[in-house]
mmCIF file of C-alpha atoms in Angstrom:
data_model
loop_
_atom_site.group_PDB
_atom_site.id
_atom_site.type_symbol
_atom_site.label_atom_id
_atom_site.label_comp_id
_atom_site.label_asym_id
_atom_site.label_seq_id
_atom_site.Cartn_x
_atom_site.Cartn_y
_atom_site.Cartn_z
ATOM 1 C CA MET A 2 -18.789 -9.063 17.840
ATOM 2 C CA SER A 3 -18.741 -5.342 17.974
ATOM 3 C CA THR A 4 -14.978 -4.731 18.370
ATOM 4 C CA LEU A 5 -12.140 -6.333 16.081
ATOM 5 C CA ARG A 6 -9.301 -7.790 18.138
ATOM 6 C CA TRP A 7 -6.083 -7.201 16.404
ATOM 7 C CA GLY A 8 -2.473 -9.377 16.800
ATOM 8 C CA ILE A 9 0.348 -7.870 15.179
ATOM 9 C CA LEU A 10 2.808 -10.494 13.822
ATOM 10 C CA SER A 11 6.390 -9.044 14.207
ATOM 11 C CA THR A 12 7.863 -5.929 15.920
ATOM 12 C CA ALA A 13 8.565 -4.488 12.073
ATOM 13 C CA ASP A 14 9.303 -0.961 12.369
ATOM 14 C CA ILE A 15 6.421 0.029 9.796
ATOM 15 C CA GLY A 16 4.052 -1.738 12.230
ATOM 16 C CA MET A 17 5.603 -0.263 15.620
ATOM 17 C CA GLU A 18 6.095 3.166 14.181
ATOM 18 C CA LYS A 19 2.745 3.822 11.793
ATOM 19 C CA VAL A 20 0.300 0.774 11.575
ATOM 20 C CA THR A 21 0.014 -0.511 15.032
ATOM 21 C CA PRO A 22 -0.788 3.012 16.911
ATOM 22 C CA ALA A 23 -3.228 3.702 13.957
ATOM 23 C CA ILE A 24 -5.173 0.645 14.546
ATOM 24 C CA GLN A 25 -5.366 1.515 18.146
ATOM 25 C CA ALA A 26 -6.629 4.606 17.303
ATOM 26 C CA ALA A 27 -9.158 3.191 14.769
ATOM 27 C CA ALA A 28 -12.818 2.824 15.767
ATOM 28 C CA GLY A 29 -13.954 -0.977 16.226
ATOM 29 C CA CYS A 30 -10.581 -1.955 16.702
ATOM 30 C CA GLU A 31 -8.269 -3.048 19.556
ATOM 31 C CA VAL A 32 -5.055 -4.478 19.455
ATOM 32 C CA VAL A 33 -4.486 -7.260 21.924
ATOM 33 C CA ALA A 34 -1.280 -8.912 21.179
ATOM 34 C CA ILE A 35 1.899 -8.596 19.321
ATOM 35 C CA ALA A 36 4.411 -11.403 18.420
ATOM 36 C CA SER A 37 8.261 -11.862 17.775
ATOM 37 C CA ARG A 38 10.625 -14.615 17.488
ATOM 38 C CA ASP A 39 11.853 -13.378 20.489
ATOM 39 C CA LEU A 40 9.903 -13.176 23.758
ATOM 40 C CA SER A 41 11.738 -9.856 24.932
ATOM 41 C CA ARG A 42 11.360 -7.971 22.041
ATOM 42 C CA ALA A 43 7.705 -8.845 21.887
ATOM 43 C CA GLU A 44 7.314 -7.713 25.274
ATOM 44 C CA ALA A 45 9.335 -4.803 25.138
ATOM 45 C CA ALA A 46 7.154 -3.738 22.285
ATOM 46 C CA ALA A 47 3.579 -4.265 23.976
ATOM 47 C CA GLU A 48 5.198 -2.063 26.590
ATOM 48 C CA THR A 49 6.115 0.510 24.476
ATOM 49 C CA LEU A 50 2.703 0.582 22.659
ATOM 50 C CA GLY A 51 0.559 -0.508 25.483
ATOM 51 C CA ILE A 52 -0.634 -3.980 24.240
ATOM 52 C CA PRO A 53 -1.878 -6.086 26.789
ATOM 53 C CA THR A 54 -0.215 -9.624 25.686
ATOM 54 C CA ALA A 55 3.068 -10.466 24.199
ATOM 55 C CA HIS A 56 3.896 -13.777 22.174
ATOM 56 C CA GLY A 57 7.382 -15.230 21.845
ATOM 57 C CA SER A 58 6.474 -16.631 18.345
ATOM 58 C CA TYR A 59 4.169 -16.170 15.809
ATOM 59 C CA GLU A 60 2.518 -19.449 16.509
ATOM 60 C CA ALA A 61 1.544 -18.619 19.885
ATOM 61 C CA LEU A 62 -0.226 -15.380 18.347
ATOM 62 C CA LEU A 63 -2.191 -17.468 15.814
ATOM 63 C CA ASP A 64 -3.131 -19.914 18.968
ATOM 64 C CA ASP A 65 -4.490 -16.845 20.834
ATOM 65 C CA ASP A 66 -8.363 -17.072 20.957
ATOM 66 C CA ALA A 67 -8.334 -13.339 21.871
ATOM 67 C CA VAL A 68 -7.362 -12.307 18.277
ATOM 68 C CA ASP A 69 -9.675 -12.009 15.651
ATOM 69 C CA ALA A 70 -7.239 -10.500 12.876
ATOM 70 C CA VAL A 71 -3.798 -10.453 12.265
ATOM 71 C CA TYR A 72 -1.794 -7.589 10.576
ATOM 72 C CA ILE A 73 1.585 -8.985 8.695
ATOM 73 C CA PRO A 74 4.409 -6.322 8.265
ATOM 74 C CA LEU A 75 7.136 -9.109 7.387
ATOM 75 C CA PRO A 76 9.431 -9.344 5.006
ATOM 76 C CA ASN A 77 7.668 -9.599 1.356
ATOM 77 C CA ASP A 78 9.105 -13.408 0.953
ATOM 78 C CA MET A 79 7.213 -13.790 4.081
ATOM 79 C CA HIS A 80 3.821 -12.895 3.237
ATOM 80 C CA ALA A 81 2.373 -15.800 1.501
ATOM 81 C CA GLU A 82 3.644 -18.619 4.151
ATOM 82 C CA TRP A 83 2.377 -16.421 7.236
ATOM 83 C CA THR A 84 -0.958 -15.179 5.446
ATOM 84 C CA MET A 85 -2.233 -18.908 4.854
ATOM 85 C CA LYS A 86 -1.119 -19.833 8.238
ATOM 86 C CA VAL A 87 -3.146 -17.179 10.065
ATOM 87 C CA ALA A 88 -5.963 -18.157 7.414
ATOM 88 C CA ALA A 89 -5.615 -21.855 8.680
ATOM 89 C CA ALA A 90 -6.070 -20.757 12.626
ATOM 90 C CA GLY A 91 -9.314 -18.947 11.319
ATOM 91 C CA LYS A 92 -8.107 -15.319 11.498
ATOM 92 C CA HIS A 93 -8.716 -12.531 9.098
ATOM 93 C CA VAL A 94 -5.611 -11.021 7.366
ATOM 94 C CA LEU A 95 -4.373 -7.446 6.696
ATOM 95 C CA CYS A 96 -1.167 -7.964 4.819
ATOM 96 C CA GLU A 97 1.518 -5.315 3.924
ATOM 97 C CA LYS A 98 2.174 -4.860 0.315
ATOM 98 C CA PRO A 99 2.935 -5.812 -2.010
ATOM 99 C CA LEU A 100 1.073 -8.994 -1.155
ATOM 100 C CA ALA A 101 3.257 -11.661 -2.611
ATOM 101 C CA MET A 102 6.150 -12.069 -4.755
ATOM 102 C CA SER A 103 4.143 -13.132 -7.916
ATOM 103 C CA ALA A 104 0.745 -12.901 -9.257
ATOM 104 C CA ALA A 105 0.376 -16.804 -8.812
ATOM 105 C CA GLN A 106 1.546 -16.640 -4.994
ATOM 106 C CA ALA A 107 -1.010 -14.201 -4.651
ATOM 107 C CA GLU A 108 -3.862 -16.527 -6.198
ATOM 108 C CA GLU A 109 -2.688 -19.294 -3.510
ATOM 109 C CA MET A 110 -2.912 -16.883 -0.756
ATOM 110 C CA ILE A 111 -6.675 -15.768 -2.114
ATOM 111 C CA ALA A 112 -7.768 -19.348 -2.413
ATOM 112 C CA ALA A 113 -6.542 -20.374 1.215
ATOM 113 C CA CYS A 114 -8.031 -17.378 2.554
ATOM 114 C CA ALA A 115 -11.489 -17.766 0.951
ATOM 115 C CA GLU A 116 -11.315 -21.817 1.775
ATOM 116 C CA ALA A 117 -10.839 -20.706 5.562
ATOM 117 C CA GLY A 118 -13.630 -18.215 5.263
ATOM 118 C CA VAL A 119 -11.503 -15.173 6.233
ATOM 119 C CA LEU A 120 -10.848 -11.870 4.925
ATOM 120 C CA LEU A 121 -7.422 -11.003 3.232
ATOM 121 C CA ALA A 122 -6.696 -7.265 2.496
ATOM 122 C CA GLU A 123 -3.842 -5.441 0.723
ATOM 123 C CA ALA A 124 -2.253 -2.691 3.027
ATOM 124 C CA PHE A 125 -2.288 -0.015 0.423
ATOM 125 C CA MET A 126 -3.493 2.652 2.715
ATOM 126 C CA TYR A 127 -3.124 5.657 0.853
ATOM 127 C CA ARG A 128 -6.271 4.878 -1.122
ATOM 128 C CA PHE A 129 -8.626 5.110 1.837
ATOM 129 C CA HIS A 130 -7.211 8.902 2.204
ATOM 130 C CA PRO A 131 -9.434 11.875 1.402
ATOM 131 C CA THR A 132 -7.186 13.213 -0.949
ATOM 132 C CA TRP A 133 -7.240 9.974 -3.096
ATOM 133 C CA GLN A 134 -11.161 9.102 -2.642
ATOM 134 C CA GLU A 135 -12.005 12.703 -3.907
ATOM 135 C CA THR A 136 -9.474 12.326 -6.841
ATOM 136 C CA PHE A 137 -11.100 9.260 -7.656
ATOM 137 C CA ARG A 138 -14.666 10.580 -7.466
ATOM 138 C CA LEU A 139 -13.705 13.792 -9.617
ATOM 139 C CA VAL A 140 -12.110 11.457 -12.515
ATOM 140 C CA ARG A 141 -15.079 9.197 -12.387
ATOM 141 C CA GLY A 142 -17.457 12.090 -12.593
ATOM 142 C CA GLY A 143 -15.748 13.853 -15.524
ATOM 143 C CA ALA A 144 -14.541 16.618 -13.584
ATOM 144 C CA ILE A 145 -11.351 16.677 -16.052
ATOM 145 C CA GLY A 146 -12.890 15.065 -19.261
ATOM 146 C CA GLU A 147 -11.751 12.033 -20.665
ATOM 147 C CA LEU A 148 -8.774 10.503 -18.262
ATOM 148 C CA GLN A 149 -5.631 10.697 -20.911
ATOM 149 C CA ALA A 150 -2.391 10.380 -18.850
ATOM 150 C CA VAL A 151 -1.156 9.619 -15.395
ATOM 151 C CA GLN A 152 2.376 10.422 -14.535
ATOM 152 C CA SER A 153 3.895 9.699 -11.033
ATOM 153 C CA TRP A 154 7.635 9.746 -9.396
ATOM 154 C CA PHE A 155 8.147 7.783 -6.297
ATOM 155 C CA SER A 156 11.758 7.938 -4.870
ATOM 156 C CA TYR A 157 13.970 7.601 -1.622
ATOM 157 C CA PHE A 158 17.523 6.681 -0.498
ATOM 158 C CA ASN A 159 18.768 3.617 0.767
ATOM 159 C CA ASP A 160 22.026 1.957 -0.099
ATOM 160 C CA ASP A 161 22.134 -0.227 3.064
ATOM 161 C CA PRO A 162 23.034 -3.760 1.777
ATOM 162 C CA ALA A 163 21.531 -5.219 4.946
ATOM 163 C CA ASN A 164 18.046 -3.967 4.308
ATOM 164 C CA ILE A 165 15.545 -6.049 3.129
ATOM 165 C CA ARG A 166 14.726 -3.613 0.581
ATOM 166 C CA ASN A 167 18.284 -4.199 -1.260
ATOM 167 C CA ILE A 168 18.045 -7.694 -0.995
ATOM 168 C CA VAL A 169 16.593 -9.431 -3.585
ATOM 169 C CA GLU A 170 15.620 -12.855 -2.135
ATOM 170 C CA HIS A 171 13.438 -10.773 0.180
ATOM 171 C CA GLY A 172 11.266 -9.301 -2.450
ATOM 172 C CA GLY A 173 13.228 -5.666 -2.422
ATOM 173 C CA GLY A 174 13.916 -3.395 -4.822
ATOM 174 C CA GLY A 175 12.203 -0.071 -6.169
ATOM 175 C CA VAL A 176 9.474 -1.799 -8.317
ATOM 176 C CA MET A 177 8.268 -4.170 -5.463
ATOM 177 C CA ASP A 178 8.498 -1.663 -2.729
ATOM 178 C CA ILE A 179 7.346 1.439 -4.090
ATOM 179 C CA GLY A 180 6.368 1.191 -7.760
ATOM 180 C CA CYS A 181 3.853 -1.096 -7.135
ATOM 181 C CA TYR A 182 2.109 2.408 -5.619
ATOM 182 C CA ASN A 183 2.557 3.978 -9.062
ATOM 183 C CA ILE A 184 1.110 1.137 -10.747
ATOM 184 C CA ASN A 185 -2.059 0.442 -8.448
ATOM 185 C CA SER A 186 -2.892 4.225 -8.374
ATOM 186 C CA ALA A 187 -2.891 3.755 -12.084
ATOM 187 C CA ARG A 188 -4.928 1.113 -12.858
ATOM 188 C CA LEU A 189 -7.389 2.584 -10.063
ATOM 189 C CA LEU A 190 -7.754 5.897 -11.654
ATOM 190 C CA PHE A 191 -8.370 4.223 -15.154
ATOM 191 C CA GLY A 192 -10.386 1.553 -14.194
ATOM 192 C CA ALA A 193 -8.655 -0.946 -16.266
ATOM 193 C CA GLU A 194 -5.694 -3.125 -16.714
ATOM 194 C CA PRO A 195 -2.912 -1.930 -18.932
ATOM 195 C CA GLN A 196 -2.705 -3.851 -22.375
ATOM 196 C CA ASN A 197 0.745 -3.019 -23.003
ATOM 197 C CA VAL A 198 3.730 -2.449 -20.446
ATOM 198 C CA GLN A 199 7.318 -1.079 -21.484
ATOM 199 C CA ALA A 200 9.897 -0.407 -19.153
ATOM 200 C CA ALA A 201 13.694 0.426 -18.399
ATOM 201 C CA VAL A 202 14.941 -1.062 -15.151
ATOM 202 C CA HIS A 203 18.161 -0.443 -13.924
ATOM 203 C CA ARG A 204 19.999 -2.796 -11.281
ATOM 204 C CA ALA A 205 22.845 -1.103 -9.664
ATOM 205 C CA ASP A 206 24.229 -3.860 -7.687
ATOM 206 C CA GLY A 207 23.389 -6.270 -10.402
ATOM 207 C CA THR A 208 20.643 -7.687 -8.277
ATOM 208 C CA VAL A 209 17.858 -5.351 -7.054
ATOM 209 C CA ASP A 210 16.374 -2.637 -9.346
ATOM 210 C CA THR A 211 17.391 0.796 -8.147
ATOM 211 C CA LEU A 212 15.549 3.044 -10.901
ATOM 212 C CA ALA A 213 12.963 2.002 -13.460
ATOM 213 C CA SER A 214 10.594 3.603 -15.422
ATOM 214 C CA ALA A 215 7.632 2.307 -17.362
ATOM 215 C CA VAL A 216 4.834 3.105 -19.714
ATOM 216 C CA LEU A 217 1.491 1.384 -19.299
ATOM 217 C CA GLU A 218 -1.016 1.828 -22.334
ATOM 218 C CA PHE A 219 -4.560 1.275 -21.024
ATOM 219 C CA PRO A 220 -7.328 0.455 -23.388
ATOM 220 C CA GLY A 221 -8.845 3.396 -25.182
ATOM 221 C CA GLY A 222 -5.295 4.922 -25.643
ATOM 222 C CA GLY A 223 -4.847 6.019 -22.349
ATOM 223 C CA GLN A 224 -1.291 6.358 -20.899
ATOM 224 C CA ALA A 225 0.268 5.990 -17.187
ATOM 225 C CA THR A 226 3.960 6.733 -17.427
ATOM 226 C CA PHE A 227 6.073 6.236 -13.556
ATOM 227 C CA THR A 228 9.752 6.285 -12.260
ATOM 228 C CA CYS A 229 10.302 4.750 -9.083
ATOM 229 C CA ALA A 230 14.115 4.720 -7.469
ATOM 230 C CA ILE A 231 15.664 3.700 -4.154
ATOM 231 C CA ARG A 232 18.960 5.723 -4.415
ATOM 232 C CA SER A 233 17.511 8.982 -5.414
ATOM 233 C CA GLU A 234 16.568 12.145 -3.698
ATOM 234 C CA PRO A 235 13.409 11.337 -1.934
ATOM 235 C CA HIS A 236 10.371 12.571 -3.688
ATOM 236 C CA GLN A 237 6.798 11.794 -4.966
ATOM 237 C CA ARG A 238 4.226 13.113 -7.223
ATOM 238 C CA VAL A 239 1.051 12.202 -9.165
ATOM 239 C CA HIS A 240 -0.308 14.377 -12.091
ATOM 240 C CA VAL A 241 -3.503 13.254 -13.419
ATOM 241 C CA VAL A 242 -4.293 14.581 -17.102
ATOM 242 C CA GLY A 243 -7.609 14.620 -18.583
ATOM 243 C CA SER A 244 -8.898 16.149 -21.746
ATOM 244 C CA ALA A 245 -10.496 19.231 -19.800
ATOM 245 C CA GLY A 246 -8.304 19.404 -16.952
ATOM 246 C CA ARG A 247 -5.835 18.128 -14.552
ATOM 247 C CA ILE A 248 -5.217 17.061 -10.909
ATOM 248 C CA GLU A 249 -1.921 17.411 -8.933
ATOM 249 C CA ILE A 250 -1.965 15.584 -5.521
ATOM 250 C CA GLU A 251 0.423 16.988 -3.489
ATOM 251 C CA ILE A 252 1.794 14.322 -1.175
ATOM 252 C CA PRO A 253 0.484 10.916 -2.848
ATOM 253 C CA PHE A 254 1.613 8.365 -0.706
ATOM 254 C CA ASN A 255 3.459 9.113 2.529
ATOM 255 C CA ILE A 256 0.541 11.188 3.303
ATOM 256 C CA PRO A 257 1.326 12.980 6.811
ATOM 257 C CA PRO A 258 -1.078 12.312 9.368
ATOM 258 C CA ASP A 259 -0.716 15.621 11.246
ATOM 259 C CA ARG A 260 -1.404 18.296 8.687
ATOM 260 C CA GLU A 261 -3.836 19.419 6.478
ATOM 261 C CA THR A 262 -3.594 17.984 2.670
ATOM 262 C CA ARG A 263 -4.407 19.359 -0.501
ATOM 263 C CA ILE A 264 -4.843 18.612 -4.533
ATOM 264 C CA PHE A 265 -5.033 21.164 -7.108
ATOM 265 C CA VAL A 266 -7.802 20.796 -9.771
ATOM 266 C CA THR A 267 -7.370 22.875 -13.128
ATOM 267 C CA ALA A 268 -9.609 23.383 -15.716
ATOM 268 C CA GLY A 269 -9.380 26.366 -17.898
ATOM 269 C CA GLY A 270 -8.048 29.956 -17.577
ATOM 270 C CA ASP A 271 -5.237 30.817 -19.326
ATOM 271 C CA PRO A 272 -2.663 28.050 -19.299
ATOM 272 C CA PRO A 273 0.317 27.664 -18.716
ATOM 273 C CA VAL A 274 0.473 31.647 -17.700
ATOM 274 C CA ALA A 275 -2.424 31.490 -15.743
ATOM 275 C CA PRO A 276 -4.642 28.345 -15.337
ATOM 276 C CA ALA A 277 -7.803 28.426 -13.290
ATOM 277 C CA THR A 278 -6.738 26.031 -10.470
ATOM 278 C CA GLU A 279 -8.882 25.238 -7.566
ATOM 279 C CA THR A 280 -7.176 23.939 -4.376
ATOM 280 C CA LEU A 281 -9.096 21.451 -2.325
ATOM 281 C CA THR A 282 -7.979 21.383 1.433
ATOM 282 C CA PHE A 283 -8.614 17.773 3.770
ATOM 283 C CA PRO A 284 -8.161 18.318 7.287
ATOM 284 C CA SER A 285 -5.724 15.942 8.564
ATOM 285 C CA GLN A 286 -6.288 12.175 8.982
ATOM 286 C CA ASP A 287 -4.381 8.972 9.506
ATOM 287 C CA GLN A 288 -4.469 6.947 6.592
ATOM 288 C CA TYR A 289 -3.354 3.934 8.394
ATOM 289 C CA THR A 290 -6.395 4.246 10.628
ATOM 290 C CA LEU A 291 -8.882 5.279 7.851
ATOM 291 C CA GLN A 292 -7.275 1.759 6.264
ATOM 292 C CA ALA A 293 -7.905 -0.469 9.802
ATOM 293 C CA GLU A 294 -11.535 1.133 10.378
ATOM 294 C CA SER A 295 -12.772 0.180 6.477
ATOM 295 C CA PHE A 296 -11.144 -3.493 6.967
ATOM 296 C CA ALA A 297 -12.944 -3.822 10.424
ATOM 297 C CA ARG A 298 -16.472 -2.563 8.830
ATOM 298 C CA SER A 299 -16.303 -5.231 6.468
ATOM 299 C CA VAL A 300 -15.455 -7.895 9.214
ATOM 300 C CA LEU A 301 -17.740 -6.791 11.575
ATOM 301 C CA SER A 302 -20.615 -6.404 9.064
ATOM 302 C CA GLY A 303 -19.960 -9.091 6.716
ATOM 303 C CA SER A 304 -19.934 -6.573 3.874
ATOM 304 C CA ASP A 305 -17.308 -6.610 0.844
ATOM 305 C CA LEU A 306 -14.025 -5.087 1.194
ATOM 306 C CA GLN A 307 -13.744 -1.445 -0.200
ATOM 307 C CA PHE A 308 -11.038 -2.655 -2.747
ATOM 308 C CA PRO A 309 -11.290 -6.288 -3.620
ATOM 309 C CA ILE A 310 -8.269 -8.466 -2.928
ATOM 310 C CA GLU A 311 -8.567 -9.494 -6.287
ATOM 311 C CA ASP A 312 -6.867 -6.337 -7.320
ATOM 312 C CA ALA A 313 -3.534 -7.774 -5.537
ATOM 313 C CA VAL A 314 -3.237 -10.020 -8.284
ATOM 314 C CA HIS A 315 -3.933 -7.403 -11.320
ATOM 315 C CA ASN A 316 -1.278 -5.647 -9.409
ATOM 316 C CA MET A 317 1.334 -7.975 -9.068
ATOM 317 C CA ARG A 318 0.884 -9.203 -13.111
ATOM 318 C CA VAL A 319 2.034 -5.536 -13.770
ATOM 319 C CA VAL A 320 4.958 -5.379 -11.447
ATOM 320 C CA GLU A 321 6.072 -8.598 -12.887
ATOM 321 C CA GLN A 322 5.859 -7.041 -16.697
ATOM 322 C CA VAL A 323 7.996 -4.024 -15.506
ATOM 323 C CA LEU A 324 10.638 -6.093 -14.227
ATOM 324 C CA ALA A 325 10.500 -8.561 -17.116
ATOM 325 C CA ALA A 326 10.834 -5.752 -19.659
ATOM 326 C CA GLY A 327 13.643 -4.315 -17.923
#
């Protein structure tokens, strides 16, 4: 096999607008089918995106022998069911974040894919982008000294009661939807799991969390603090602070695919008035395309995933701790 043939399970907006076109542009990838529970909707999506086959049910896509791997952009509460069904059909799985509704459920999904002999990856696309790859390299190489703190913010405004992000039964709420990014990036930067989690969580309508702040304490005294919100002005930032410098990531998560991106590395100078800051600029790249290419390389070559799927279990444990603490 020289090309990974993809099927898209549902016509969800993120797949239609971002991920599927990015997979189509990825080296070693071809999108050959898309499915919806409404055939006419699948056919319309296929025509819009130039996909050769439309299926009127998810099961039909799983039965399609032309499909090697499936991308799942379904609501969070459907991830486990359909990941395990895809695995049972012998197809590899790229599933949207968060992988599951709980750490225990994520473990079940991983076990099912391992038993079926297929790869399972969680679609945290940001970590494949050059801005983050360089940030990881700088931190691990000691460019800012000993890592001490990660501060991050991620927010948007959505008060639509019919939106799945505002329905707790579908795995809605800010921590599940975007706080998982704050948690994941901090864990990757420290290369460890937090040993203590404290949080304040506000549930504006008595169900989903709409504003949450947390402190994660890592071995050795490092700390990560973050706020995520789904009723606030859209904004995102990440500051990485060490004993000898700091890094600011300009657009950390919703990284635009059509413009240059930057990180700012500060070490020395005369802070706070005149710090010595170097601006590192990266050519435009689509993080979803990079994610698809990395997944395809692992499938086609039989190599390990760049980010092991067990990371999803660890991340969900922290998500659960944050929600329980608040």
